[in-house]
Tab-separated table of C-alpha atoms in Angstrom:
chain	number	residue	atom	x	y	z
A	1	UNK	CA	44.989	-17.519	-27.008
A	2	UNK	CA	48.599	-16.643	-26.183
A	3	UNK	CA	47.954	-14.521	-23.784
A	4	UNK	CA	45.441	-16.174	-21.929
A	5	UNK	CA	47.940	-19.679	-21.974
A	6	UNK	CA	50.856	-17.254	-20.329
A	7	UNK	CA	48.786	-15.619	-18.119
A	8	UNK	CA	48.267	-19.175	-16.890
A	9	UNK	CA	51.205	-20.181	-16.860
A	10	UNK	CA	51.910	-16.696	-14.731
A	11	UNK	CA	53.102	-18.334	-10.891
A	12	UNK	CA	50.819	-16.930	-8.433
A	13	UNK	CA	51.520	-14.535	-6.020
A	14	UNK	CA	52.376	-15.524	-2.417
A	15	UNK	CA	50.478	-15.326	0.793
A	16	UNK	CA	52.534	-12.781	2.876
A	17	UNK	CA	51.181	-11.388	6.223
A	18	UNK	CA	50.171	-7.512	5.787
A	19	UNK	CA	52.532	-5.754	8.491
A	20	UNK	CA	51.004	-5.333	12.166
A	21	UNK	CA	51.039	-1.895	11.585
A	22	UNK	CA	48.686	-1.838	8.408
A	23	UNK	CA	46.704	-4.560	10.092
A	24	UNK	CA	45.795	-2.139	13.166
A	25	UNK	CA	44.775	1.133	11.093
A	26	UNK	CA	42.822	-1.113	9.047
A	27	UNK	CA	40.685	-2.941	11.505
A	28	UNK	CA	40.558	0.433	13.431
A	29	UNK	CA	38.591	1.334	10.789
A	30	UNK	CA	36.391	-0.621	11.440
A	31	UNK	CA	35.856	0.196	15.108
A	32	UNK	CA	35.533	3.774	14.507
A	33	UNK	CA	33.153	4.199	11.634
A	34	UNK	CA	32.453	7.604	11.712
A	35	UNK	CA	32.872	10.707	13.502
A	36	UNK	CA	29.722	9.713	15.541
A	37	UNK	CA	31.049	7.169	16.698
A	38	UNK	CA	34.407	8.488	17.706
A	39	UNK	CA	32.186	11.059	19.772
A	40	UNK	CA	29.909	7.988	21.111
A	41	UNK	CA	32.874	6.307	22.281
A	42	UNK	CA	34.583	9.070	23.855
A	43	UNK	CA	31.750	10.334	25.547
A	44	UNK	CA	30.662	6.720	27.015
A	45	UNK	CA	33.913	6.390	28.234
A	46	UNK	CA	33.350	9.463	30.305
A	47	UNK	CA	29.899	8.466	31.636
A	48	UNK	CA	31.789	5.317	32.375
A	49	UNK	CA	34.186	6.978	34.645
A	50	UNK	CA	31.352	8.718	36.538
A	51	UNK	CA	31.377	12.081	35.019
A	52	UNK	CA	28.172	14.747	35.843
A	53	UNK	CA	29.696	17.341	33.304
A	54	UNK	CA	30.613	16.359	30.270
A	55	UNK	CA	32.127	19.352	27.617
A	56	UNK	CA	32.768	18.470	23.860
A	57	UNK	CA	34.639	21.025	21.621
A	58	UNK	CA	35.197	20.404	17.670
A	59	UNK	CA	36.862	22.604	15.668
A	60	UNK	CA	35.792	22.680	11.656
A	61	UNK	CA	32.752	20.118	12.135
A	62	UNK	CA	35.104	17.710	13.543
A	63	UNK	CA	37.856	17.549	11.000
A	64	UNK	CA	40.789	19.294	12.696
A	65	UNK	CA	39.798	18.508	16.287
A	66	UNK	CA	37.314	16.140	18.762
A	67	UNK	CA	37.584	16.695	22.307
A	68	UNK	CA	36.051	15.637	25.369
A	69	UNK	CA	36.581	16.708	29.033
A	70	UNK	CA	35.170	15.519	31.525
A	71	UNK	CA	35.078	15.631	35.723
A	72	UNK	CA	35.080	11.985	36.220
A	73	UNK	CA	37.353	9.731	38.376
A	74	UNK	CA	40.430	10.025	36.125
A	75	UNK	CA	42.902	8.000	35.285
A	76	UNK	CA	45.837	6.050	38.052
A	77	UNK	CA	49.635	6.656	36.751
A	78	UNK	CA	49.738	3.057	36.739
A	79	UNK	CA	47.455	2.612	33.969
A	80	UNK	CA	48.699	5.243	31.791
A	81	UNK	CA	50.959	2.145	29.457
A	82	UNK	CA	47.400	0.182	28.863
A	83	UNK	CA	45.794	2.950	28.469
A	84	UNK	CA	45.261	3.558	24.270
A	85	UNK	CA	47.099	-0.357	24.228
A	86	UNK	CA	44.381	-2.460	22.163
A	87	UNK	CA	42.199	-4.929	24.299
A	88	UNK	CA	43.204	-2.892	27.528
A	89	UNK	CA	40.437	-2.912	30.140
A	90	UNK	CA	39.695	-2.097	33.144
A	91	UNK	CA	36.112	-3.436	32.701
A	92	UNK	CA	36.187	-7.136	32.003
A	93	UNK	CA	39.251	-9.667	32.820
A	94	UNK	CA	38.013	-12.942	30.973
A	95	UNK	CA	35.223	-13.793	28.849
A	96	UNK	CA	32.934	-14.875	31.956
A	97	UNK	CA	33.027	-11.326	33.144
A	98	UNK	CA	30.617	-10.184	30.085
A	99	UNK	CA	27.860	-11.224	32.229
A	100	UNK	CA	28.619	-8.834	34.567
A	101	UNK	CA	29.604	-5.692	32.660
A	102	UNK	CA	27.277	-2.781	33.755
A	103	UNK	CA	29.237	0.058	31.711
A	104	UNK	CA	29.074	1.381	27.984
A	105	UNK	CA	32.748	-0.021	26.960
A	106	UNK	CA	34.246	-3.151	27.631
A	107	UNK	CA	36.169	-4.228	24.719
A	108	UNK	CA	39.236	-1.971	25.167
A	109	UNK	CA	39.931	-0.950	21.353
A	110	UNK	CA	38.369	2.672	21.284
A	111	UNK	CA	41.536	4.667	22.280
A	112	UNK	CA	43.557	2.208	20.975
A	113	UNK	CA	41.898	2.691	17.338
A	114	UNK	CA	41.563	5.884	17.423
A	115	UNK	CA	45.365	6.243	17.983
A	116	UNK	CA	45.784	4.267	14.866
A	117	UNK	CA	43.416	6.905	13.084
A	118	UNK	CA	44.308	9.979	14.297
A	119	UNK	CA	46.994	11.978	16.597
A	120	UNK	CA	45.699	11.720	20.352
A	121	UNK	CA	46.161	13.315	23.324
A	122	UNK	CA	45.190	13.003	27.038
A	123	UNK	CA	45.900	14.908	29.975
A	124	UNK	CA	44.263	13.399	32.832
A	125	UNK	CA	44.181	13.976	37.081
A	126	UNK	CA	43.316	10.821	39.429
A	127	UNK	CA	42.170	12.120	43.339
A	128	UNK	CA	45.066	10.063	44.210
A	129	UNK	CA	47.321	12.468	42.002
A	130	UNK	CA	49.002	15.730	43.411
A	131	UNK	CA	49.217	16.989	39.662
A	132	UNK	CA	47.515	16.139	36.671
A	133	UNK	CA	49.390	14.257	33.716
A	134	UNK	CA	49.831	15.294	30.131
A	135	UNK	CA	49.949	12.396	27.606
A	136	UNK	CA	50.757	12.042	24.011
A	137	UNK	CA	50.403	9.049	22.253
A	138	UNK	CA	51.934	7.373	18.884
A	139	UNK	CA	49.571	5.602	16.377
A	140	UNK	CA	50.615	2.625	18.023
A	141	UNK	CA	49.299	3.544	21.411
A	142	UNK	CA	52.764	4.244	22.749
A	143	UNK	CA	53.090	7.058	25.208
A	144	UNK	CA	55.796	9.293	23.316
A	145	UNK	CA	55.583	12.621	25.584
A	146	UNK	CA	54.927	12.013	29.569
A	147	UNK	CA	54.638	15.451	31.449
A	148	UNK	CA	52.753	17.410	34.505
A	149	UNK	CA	49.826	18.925	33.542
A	150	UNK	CA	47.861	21.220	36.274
A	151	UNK	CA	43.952	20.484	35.576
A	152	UNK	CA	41.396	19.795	37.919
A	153	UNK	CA	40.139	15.940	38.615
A	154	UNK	CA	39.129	14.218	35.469
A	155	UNK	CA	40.373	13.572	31.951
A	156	UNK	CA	40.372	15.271	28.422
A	157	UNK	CA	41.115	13.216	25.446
A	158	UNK	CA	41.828	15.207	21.888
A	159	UNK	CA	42.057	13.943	18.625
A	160	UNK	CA	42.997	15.535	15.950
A	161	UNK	CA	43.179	14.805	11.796
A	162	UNK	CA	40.795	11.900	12.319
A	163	UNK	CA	41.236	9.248	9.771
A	164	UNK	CA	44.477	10.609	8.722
A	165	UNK	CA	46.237	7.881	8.473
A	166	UNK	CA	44.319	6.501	6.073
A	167	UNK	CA	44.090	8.965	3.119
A	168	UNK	CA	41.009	7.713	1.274
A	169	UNK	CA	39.319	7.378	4.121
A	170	UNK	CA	40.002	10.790	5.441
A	171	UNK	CA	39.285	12.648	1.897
A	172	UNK	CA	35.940	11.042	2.261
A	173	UNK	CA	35.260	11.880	5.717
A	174	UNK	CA	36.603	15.781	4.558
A	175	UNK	CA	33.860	15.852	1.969
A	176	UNK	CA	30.809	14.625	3.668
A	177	UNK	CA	31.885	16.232	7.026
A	178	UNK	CA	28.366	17.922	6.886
A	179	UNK	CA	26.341	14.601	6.967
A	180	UNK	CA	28.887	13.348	9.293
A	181	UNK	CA	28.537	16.021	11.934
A	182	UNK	CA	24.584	16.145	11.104
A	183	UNK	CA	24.726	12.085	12.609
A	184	UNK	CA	26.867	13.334	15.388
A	185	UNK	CA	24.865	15.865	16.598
A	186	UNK	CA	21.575	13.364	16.292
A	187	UNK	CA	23.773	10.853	18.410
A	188	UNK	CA	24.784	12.936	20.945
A	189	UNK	CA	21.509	14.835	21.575
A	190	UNK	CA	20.545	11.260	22.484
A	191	UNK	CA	22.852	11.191	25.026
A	192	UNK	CA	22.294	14.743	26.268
A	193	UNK	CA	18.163	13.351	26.741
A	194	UNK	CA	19.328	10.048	28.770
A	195	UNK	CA	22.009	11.173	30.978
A	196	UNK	CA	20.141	12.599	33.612
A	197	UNK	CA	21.758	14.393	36.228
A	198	UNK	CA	24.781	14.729	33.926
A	199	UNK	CA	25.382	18.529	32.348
A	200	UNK	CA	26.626	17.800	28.809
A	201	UNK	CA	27.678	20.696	26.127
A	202	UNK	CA	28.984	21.100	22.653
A	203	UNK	CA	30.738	23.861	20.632
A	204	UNK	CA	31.939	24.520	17.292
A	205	UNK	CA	34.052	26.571	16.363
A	206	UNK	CA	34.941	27.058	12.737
A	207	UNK	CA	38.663	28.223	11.391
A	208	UNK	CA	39.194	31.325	13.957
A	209	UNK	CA	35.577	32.350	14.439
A	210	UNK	CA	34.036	32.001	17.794
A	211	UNK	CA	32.675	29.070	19.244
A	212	UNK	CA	28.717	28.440	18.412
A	213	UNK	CA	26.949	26.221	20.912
A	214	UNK	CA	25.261	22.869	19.583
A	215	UNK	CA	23.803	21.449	22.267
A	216	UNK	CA	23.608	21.831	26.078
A	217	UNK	CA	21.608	20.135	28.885
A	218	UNK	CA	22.028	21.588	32.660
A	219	UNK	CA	22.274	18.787	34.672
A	220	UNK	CA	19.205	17.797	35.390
A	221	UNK	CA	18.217	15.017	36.667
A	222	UNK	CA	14.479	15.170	34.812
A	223	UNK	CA	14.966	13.552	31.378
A	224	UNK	CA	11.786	15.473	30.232
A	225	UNK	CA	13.960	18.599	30.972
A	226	UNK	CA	16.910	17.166	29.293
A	227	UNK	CA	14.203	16.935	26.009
A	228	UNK	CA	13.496	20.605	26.476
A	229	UNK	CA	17.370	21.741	26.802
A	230	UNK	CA	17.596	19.690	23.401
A	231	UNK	CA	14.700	20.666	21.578
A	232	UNK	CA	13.285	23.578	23.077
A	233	UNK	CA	10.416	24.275	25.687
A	234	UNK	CA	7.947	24.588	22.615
A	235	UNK	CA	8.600	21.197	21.730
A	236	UNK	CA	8.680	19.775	25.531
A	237	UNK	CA	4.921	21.335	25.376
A	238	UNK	CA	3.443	19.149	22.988
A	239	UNK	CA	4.956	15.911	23.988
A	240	UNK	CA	2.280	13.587	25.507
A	241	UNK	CA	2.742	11.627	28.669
A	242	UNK	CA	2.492	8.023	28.577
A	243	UNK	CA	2.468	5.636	31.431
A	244	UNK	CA	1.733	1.669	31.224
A	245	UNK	CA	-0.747	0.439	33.754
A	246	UNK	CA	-0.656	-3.302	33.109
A	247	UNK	CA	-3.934	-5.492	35.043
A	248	UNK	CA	-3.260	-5.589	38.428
A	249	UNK	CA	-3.095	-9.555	40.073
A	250	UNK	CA	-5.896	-9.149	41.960
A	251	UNK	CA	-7.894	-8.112	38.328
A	252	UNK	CA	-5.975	-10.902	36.570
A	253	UNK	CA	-7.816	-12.827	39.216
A	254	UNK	CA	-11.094	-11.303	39.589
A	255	UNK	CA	-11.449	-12.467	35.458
A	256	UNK	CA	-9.667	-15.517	35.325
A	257	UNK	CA	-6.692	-13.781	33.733
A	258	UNK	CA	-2.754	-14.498	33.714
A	259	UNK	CA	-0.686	-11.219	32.933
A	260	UNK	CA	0.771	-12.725	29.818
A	261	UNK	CA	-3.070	-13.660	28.675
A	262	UNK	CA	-4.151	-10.660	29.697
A	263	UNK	CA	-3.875	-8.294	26.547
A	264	UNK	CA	-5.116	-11.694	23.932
A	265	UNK	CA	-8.368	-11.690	26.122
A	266	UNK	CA	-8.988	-7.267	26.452
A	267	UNK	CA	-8.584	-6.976	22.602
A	268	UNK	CA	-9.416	-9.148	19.651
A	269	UNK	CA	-7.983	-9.521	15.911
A	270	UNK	CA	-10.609	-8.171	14.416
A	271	UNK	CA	-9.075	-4.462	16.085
A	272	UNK	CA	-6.253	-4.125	13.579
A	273	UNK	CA	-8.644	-3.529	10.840
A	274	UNK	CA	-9.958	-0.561	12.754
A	275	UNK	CA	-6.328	0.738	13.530
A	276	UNK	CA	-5.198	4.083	12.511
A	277	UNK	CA	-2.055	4.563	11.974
A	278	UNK	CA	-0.285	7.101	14.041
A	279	UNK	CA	3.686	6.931	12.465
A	280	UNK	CA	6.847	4.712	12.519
A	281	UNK	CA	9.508	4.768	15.762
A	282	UNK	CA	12.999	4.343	15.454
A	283	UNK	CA	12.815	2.248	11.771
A	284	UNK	CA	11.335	-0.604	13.544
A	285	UNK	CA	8.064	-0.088	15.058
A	286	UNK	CA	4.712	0.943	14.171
A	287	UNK	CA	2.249	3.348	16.644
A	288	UNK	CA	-1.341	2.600	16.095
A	289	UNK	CA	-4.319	3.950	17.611
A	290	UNK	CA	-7.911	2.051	18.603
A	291	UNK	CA	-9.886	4.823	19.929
A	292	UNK	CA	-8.131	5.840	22.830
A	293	UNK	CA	-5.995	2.605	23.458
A	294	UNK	CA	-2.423	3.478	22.243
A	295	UNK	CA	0.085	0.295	20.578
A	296	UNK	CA	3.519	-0.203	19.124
A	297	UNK	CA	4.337	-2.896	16.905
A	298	UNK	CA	7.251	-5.245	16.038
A	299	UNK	CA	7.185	-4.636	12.646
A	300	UNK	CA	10.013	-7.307	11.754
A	301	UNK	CA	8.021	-9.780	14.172
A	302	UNK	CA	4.786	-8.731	13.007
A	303	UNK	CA	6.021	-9.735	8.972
A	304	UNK	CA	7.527	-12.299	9.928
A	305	UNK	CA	4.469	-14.410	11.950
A	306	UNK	CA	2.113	-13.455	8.887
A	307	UNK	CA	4.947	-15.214	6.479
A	308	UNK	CA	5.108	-17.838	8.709
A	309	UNK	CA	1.551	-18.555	8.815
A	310	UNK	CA	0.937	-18.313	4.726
A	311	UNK	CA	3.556	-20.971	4.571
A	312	UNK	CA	1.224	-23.437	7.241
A	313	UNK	CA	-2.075	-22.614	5.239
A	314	UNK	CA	-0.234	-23.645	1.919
A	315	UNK	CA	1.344	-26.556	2.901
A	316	UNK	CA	-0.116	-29.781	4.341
A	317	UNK	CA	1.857	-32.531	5.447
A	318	UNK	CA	-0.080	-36.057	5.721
A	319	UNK	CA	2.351	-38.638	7.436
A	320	UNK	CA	5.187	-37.872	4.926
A	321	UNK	CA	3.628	-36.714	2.184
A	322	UNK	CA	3.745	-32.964	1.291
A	323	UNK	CA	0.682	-31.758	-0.605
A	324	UNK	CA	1.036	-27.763	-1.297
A	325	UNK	CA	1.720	-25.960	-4.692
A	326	UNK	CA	4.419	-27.368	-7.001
A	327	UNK	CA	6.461	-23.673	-5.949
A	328	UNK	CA	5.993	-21.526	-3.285
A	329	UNK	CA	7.223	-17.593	-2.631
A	330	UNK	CA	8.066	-17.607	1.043
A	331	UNK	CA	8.090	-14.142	0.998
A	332	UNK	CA	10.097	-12.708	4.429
A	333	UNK	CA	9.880	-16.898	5.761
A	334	UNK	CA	12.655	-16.790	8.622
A	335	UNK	CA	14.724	-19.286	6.802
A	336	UNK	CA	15.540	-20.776	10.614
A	337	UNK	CA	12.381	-22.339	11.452
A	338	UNK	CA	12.265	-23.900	7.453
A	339	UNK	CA	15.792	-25.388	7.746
A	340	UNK	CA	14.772	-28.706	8.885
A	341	UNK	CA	11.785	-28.707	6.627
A	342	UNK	CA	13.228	-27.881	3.508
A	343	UNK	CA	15.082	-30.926	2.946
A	344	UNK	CA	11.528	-33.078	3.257
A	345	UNK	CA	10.510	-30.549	1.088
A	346	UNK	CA	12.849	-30.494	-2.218
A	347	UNK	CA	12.514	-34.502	-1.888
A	348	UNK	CA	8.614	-33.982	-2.400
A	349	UNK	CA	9.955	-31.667	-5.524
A	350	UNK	CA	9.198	-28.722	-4.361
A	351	UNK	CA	10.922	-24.975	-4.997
A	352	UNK	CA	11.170	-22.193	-2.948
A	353	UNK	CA	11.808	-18.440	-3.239
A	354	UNK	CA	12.631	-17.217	0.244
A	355	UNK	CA	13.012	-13.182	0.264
A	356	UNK	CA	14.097	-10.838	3.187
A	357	UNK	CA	11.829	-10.193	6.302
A	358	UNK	CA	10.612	-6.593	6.738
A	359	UNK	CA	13.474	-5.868	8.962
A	360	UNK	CA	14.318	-3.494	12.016
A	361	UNK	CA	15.889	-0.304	10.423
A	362	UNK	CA	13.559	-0.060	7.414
A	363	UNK	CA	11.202	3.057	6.500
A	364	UNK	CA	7.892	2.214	5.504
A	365	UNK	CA	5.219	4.425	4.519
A	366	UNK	CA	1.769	4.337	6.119
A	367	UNK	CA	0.429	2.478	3.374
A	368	UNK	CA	3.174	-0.163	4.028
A	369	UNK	CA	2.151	0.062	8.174
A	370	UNK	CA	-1.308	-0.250	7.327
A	371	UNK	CA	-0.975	-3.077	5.449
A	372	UNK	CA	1.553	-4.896	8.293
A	373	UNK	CA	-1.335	-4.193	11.093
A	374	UNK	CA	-4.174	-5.543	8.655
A	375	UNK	CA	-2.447	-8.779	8.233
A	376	UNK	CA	-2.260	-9.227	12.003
A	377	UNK	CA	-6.198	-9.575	12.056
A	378	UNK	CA	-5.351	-12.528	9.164
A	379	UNK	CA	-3.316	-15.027	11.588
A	380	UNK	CA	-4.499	-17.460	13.935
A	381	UNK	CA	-1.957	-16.780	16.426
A	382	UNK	CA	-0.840	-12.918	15.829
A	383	UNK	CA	0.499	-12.284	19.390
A	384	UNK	CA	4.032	-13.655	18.966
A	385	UNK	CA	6.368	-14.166	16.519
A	386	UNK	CA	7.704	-17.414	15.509
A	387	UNK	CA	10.508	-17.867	17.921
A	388	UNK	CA	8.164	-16.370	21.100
A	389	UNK	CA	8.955	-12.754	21.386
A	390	UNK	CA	5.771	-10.291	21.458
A	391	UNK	CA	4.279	-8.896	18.070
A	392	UNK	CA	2.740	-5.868	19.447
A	393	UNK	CA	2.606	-4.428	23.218
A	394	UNK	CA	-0.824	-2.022	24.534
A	395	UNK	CA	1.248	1.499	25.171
A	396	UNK	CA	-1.329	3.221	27.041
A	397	UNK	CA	-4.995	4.087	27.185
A	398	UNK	CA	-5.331	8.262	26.644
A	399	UNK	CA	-8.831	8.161	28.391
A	400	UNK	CA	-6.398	6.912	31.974
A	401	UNK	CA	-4.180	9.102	31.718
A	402	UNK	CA	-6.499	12.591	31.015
A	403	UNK	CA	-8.071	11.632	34.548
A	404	UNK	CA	-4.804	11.213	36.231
C-alpha cells in the first residue's frame, strides 16, 4: 500500500518536444518501410525523370549498398539545395495541383528520408550542364561535399547502411535481409513487366564475388516480352491471351440493352452455382470459369453485398417498429451503411456483433472462393456492392478468342 500511495504521489513527467532530428529519422521510417520500397521509390523517381534504361546494383542483398542510375533528364544546379530537403517537389506546388499529378512521386520525402536512414549520394548531369555534379548529402539533407563529376546525362543515387541510423531497425533489416530482398525482387520484376520501352537491370554482388544478374528486360516496348525477359520464354508460352469485347451499341440496341445492363441480362444468378473455380489474383479477386465465359470477382465487394443483404432479410422495419431477432451477427456488415440505423436499432433493444469484411489482401482457399461465388446466386441484387461499385466483371469468352 506504500508503494502504490508514493508512486502516486510520484509528479508526472513533462511533455517535452522530441528533437527535430529524432522526429525526422523516426517518421522516415515510416516512409521507407523496407528495402522494397527504398528500391520502388528510387526507381519511380527515375521513370519520373524520363529514363529508357534504368540499372540497379546492390551489394550484400541490399545491406551495404542500393543504387540506381539512370539516363533520364537529370537534375538543374539550381535544384541541387531542395533536392533530399523534405516536402521538396518539383511535381506539385499546392494542394490543388494533386489533381493534376501524372507521375509516380509527388510528395517530396523519399530522398529526404532516406537521408535520414542511410548515407546518400548523387552524382547527377542536366543537358544544360557542361559537367556532371557529384553530391553528398548529411542525414539532414544538407549537401556536405559539392564537386564535378564527368558522367553522361542522367542521375545515380547510392545509399548505403540503410536504416543505420536507427539501430534496431537496421539489426532487423540485417537478419531478414533474405525475405527483404525476396519482396524486392517481386516488386521490381513488376516494374521490369510494365515499363515498356524502358531497359531495366539488376545485379548482386555479394562481399567481393562477381556480380550475378537478377533481373533484366531489353527495352522493349511489348510488355508480353517484358514477361518473358522476367520469367522466361517457357513461361511467356503458356500464358493465355485475353481481350474484352464488351456488346457493341448497335447490339445493345438491336436487344433493348444499355452497356451497364448488358452483362445482368447475358447471364443469370443461377450461373455461380455452376462456377468452377479457376484461382485467386492479387489477394483480392477470384477467377471463375462458366464453360468458356471467363470472370473475376470483387471478393471484398462480393462479401460484403451478401452481408448486406442477410441483414435486409432479417430485419423488418414497419413504420418505426423493428421486428428481427432479439441479436443479430452482422458478420462482414460495412459498418457505414448501418451507422444511421443502429441508433433506431439499440432503442428497439437490439445487439449487434459486427465482424470484418473479407477484405482486399486476404488468401482464401478454393473452398473459401467457392463458397463467396455460391452466395452471389443467394442475393437479389448481386451485381454491385453496397456503395455501387461492380461485384464481378465478364473477362473474356475463350470460344472468341480461339477464332480470332
Amino acid at each position: 500500500m506504500e508503494r502504490a500511495e508514493s508512486s502516486s504521489t510520484e509528479p508526472a513527467k513533462a511533455i517535452k518536444p522530441i528533437d527535430r532530428k529524432s522526429v525526422h529519422q523516426i517518421c522516415s521510417g515510416q516512409v521507407v518501410l523496407s528495402l522494397s520500397t527504398a528500391v520502388k521509390e528510387l526507381v519511380e523517381n527515375s521513370l519520373d525523370a524520363g529514363a529508357t534504361n534504368i540499372d540497379l546494383k546492390l551489394k550484400d542483398y541490399g545491406v551495404d549498398l542500393i543504387e540506381v542510375s539512370d539516363n533520364g533528364c537529370g537534375v538543374e544546379e539550381e535544384n541541387f539545395e531542395g533536392l533530399t530537403l523534405k516536402h521538396h517537389t518539383s511535381k506539385i506546388q499546392e494542394f490543388a495541383d494533386l489533381t493534376q499529378v501524372e507521375t509516380f512521386g509527388f510528395r517530396g520525402e523519399a530522398l529526404s528520408s532516406l537521408c535520414a536512414l542511410s548515407d546518400v549520394t548523387i552524382s547527377t548531369c542536366h543537358a544544360s550542364a557542361k559537367v556532371g555534379t557529384r553530391l553528398v548529402f548529411d542525414h539532414n539533407g544538407k549537401i556536405i561535399q559539392k564537386a564535378p563529376y564527368p558522367r553522361p546525362r542522367g542521375t545515380t543515387v547510392s545509399v548505403q547502411q540503410l536504416f543505420a541510423t536507427l539501430p534496431v531497425r537496421h539489426k532487423e533489416f540485417q537478419r531478414n535481409i533474405k525475405k527483404e530482398y525476396a519482396k524486392m525482387v517481386q516488386v521490381l520484376q513488376a516494374y521490369c513487366i510494365i515499363s515498356a520501352g524502358i531497359r531495366v537491370s539488376c545485379t548482386n554482388q555479394l562481399g567481393q564475388g562477381k556480380r550475378q544478374p537478377v533481373v533484366c528486360t531489353g527495352g522493349s516496348p511489348s510488355i508480353k516480352e517484358n514477361i518473358g525477359c522476367v520469367f522466361g520464354q517457357k513461361q511467356l508460352q503458356s500464358l493465355i491471351p485475353f481481350v474484352q469485347l464488351p456488346p457493341s451499341d448497335s447490339v445493345c440496341e438491336e436487344y433493348g440493352l444499355s452497356c451497364s445492363d448488358a452483362l445482368h441480362n447475358l447471364f443469370y444468378k443461377t450461373m455461380f452455382a455452376e462456377m468452377e473455380i479457376i484461382g485467386q489474383f492479387n489477394l483480392g479477386f477470384i477467377i471463375t470459369k462458366l464453360n468458356e465465359d471467363i470472370f473475376i470477382v470483387d471478393q471484398h465487394a462480393t462479401d460484403e453485398k451478401y452481408n448486406f443483404e442477410m441483414l435486409q432479410q432479417h430485419t423488418v422495419l414497419q413504420g418505426q417498429r423493428l421486428i428481427a431477432p432479439q441479436t443479430l451477427n452482422l458478420t462482414a456488415v460495412n459498418e457505414a451503411i448501418l451507422i444511421e440505423n443502429l441508433e433506431i436499432f439499440r432503442k428497439n433493444g437490439f445487439d449487434f456483433v459486427i465482424d470484418e469484411n473479407v477484405m482486399i489482401g486476404t488468401a482464401l482457399n478454393t473452398s473459401e472462393m467457392k463458397k463467396l461465388v455460391t452466395h452471389m446466386g443467394d442475393m437479389d441484387h448481386p451485381w454491385n456492392c453496397p456503395h455501387g461499385r461492380p461485384t464481378m466483371r465478364h473477362i473474356a469468352n475463350l470460344g472468341v478468342i480461339a477464332q480470332n
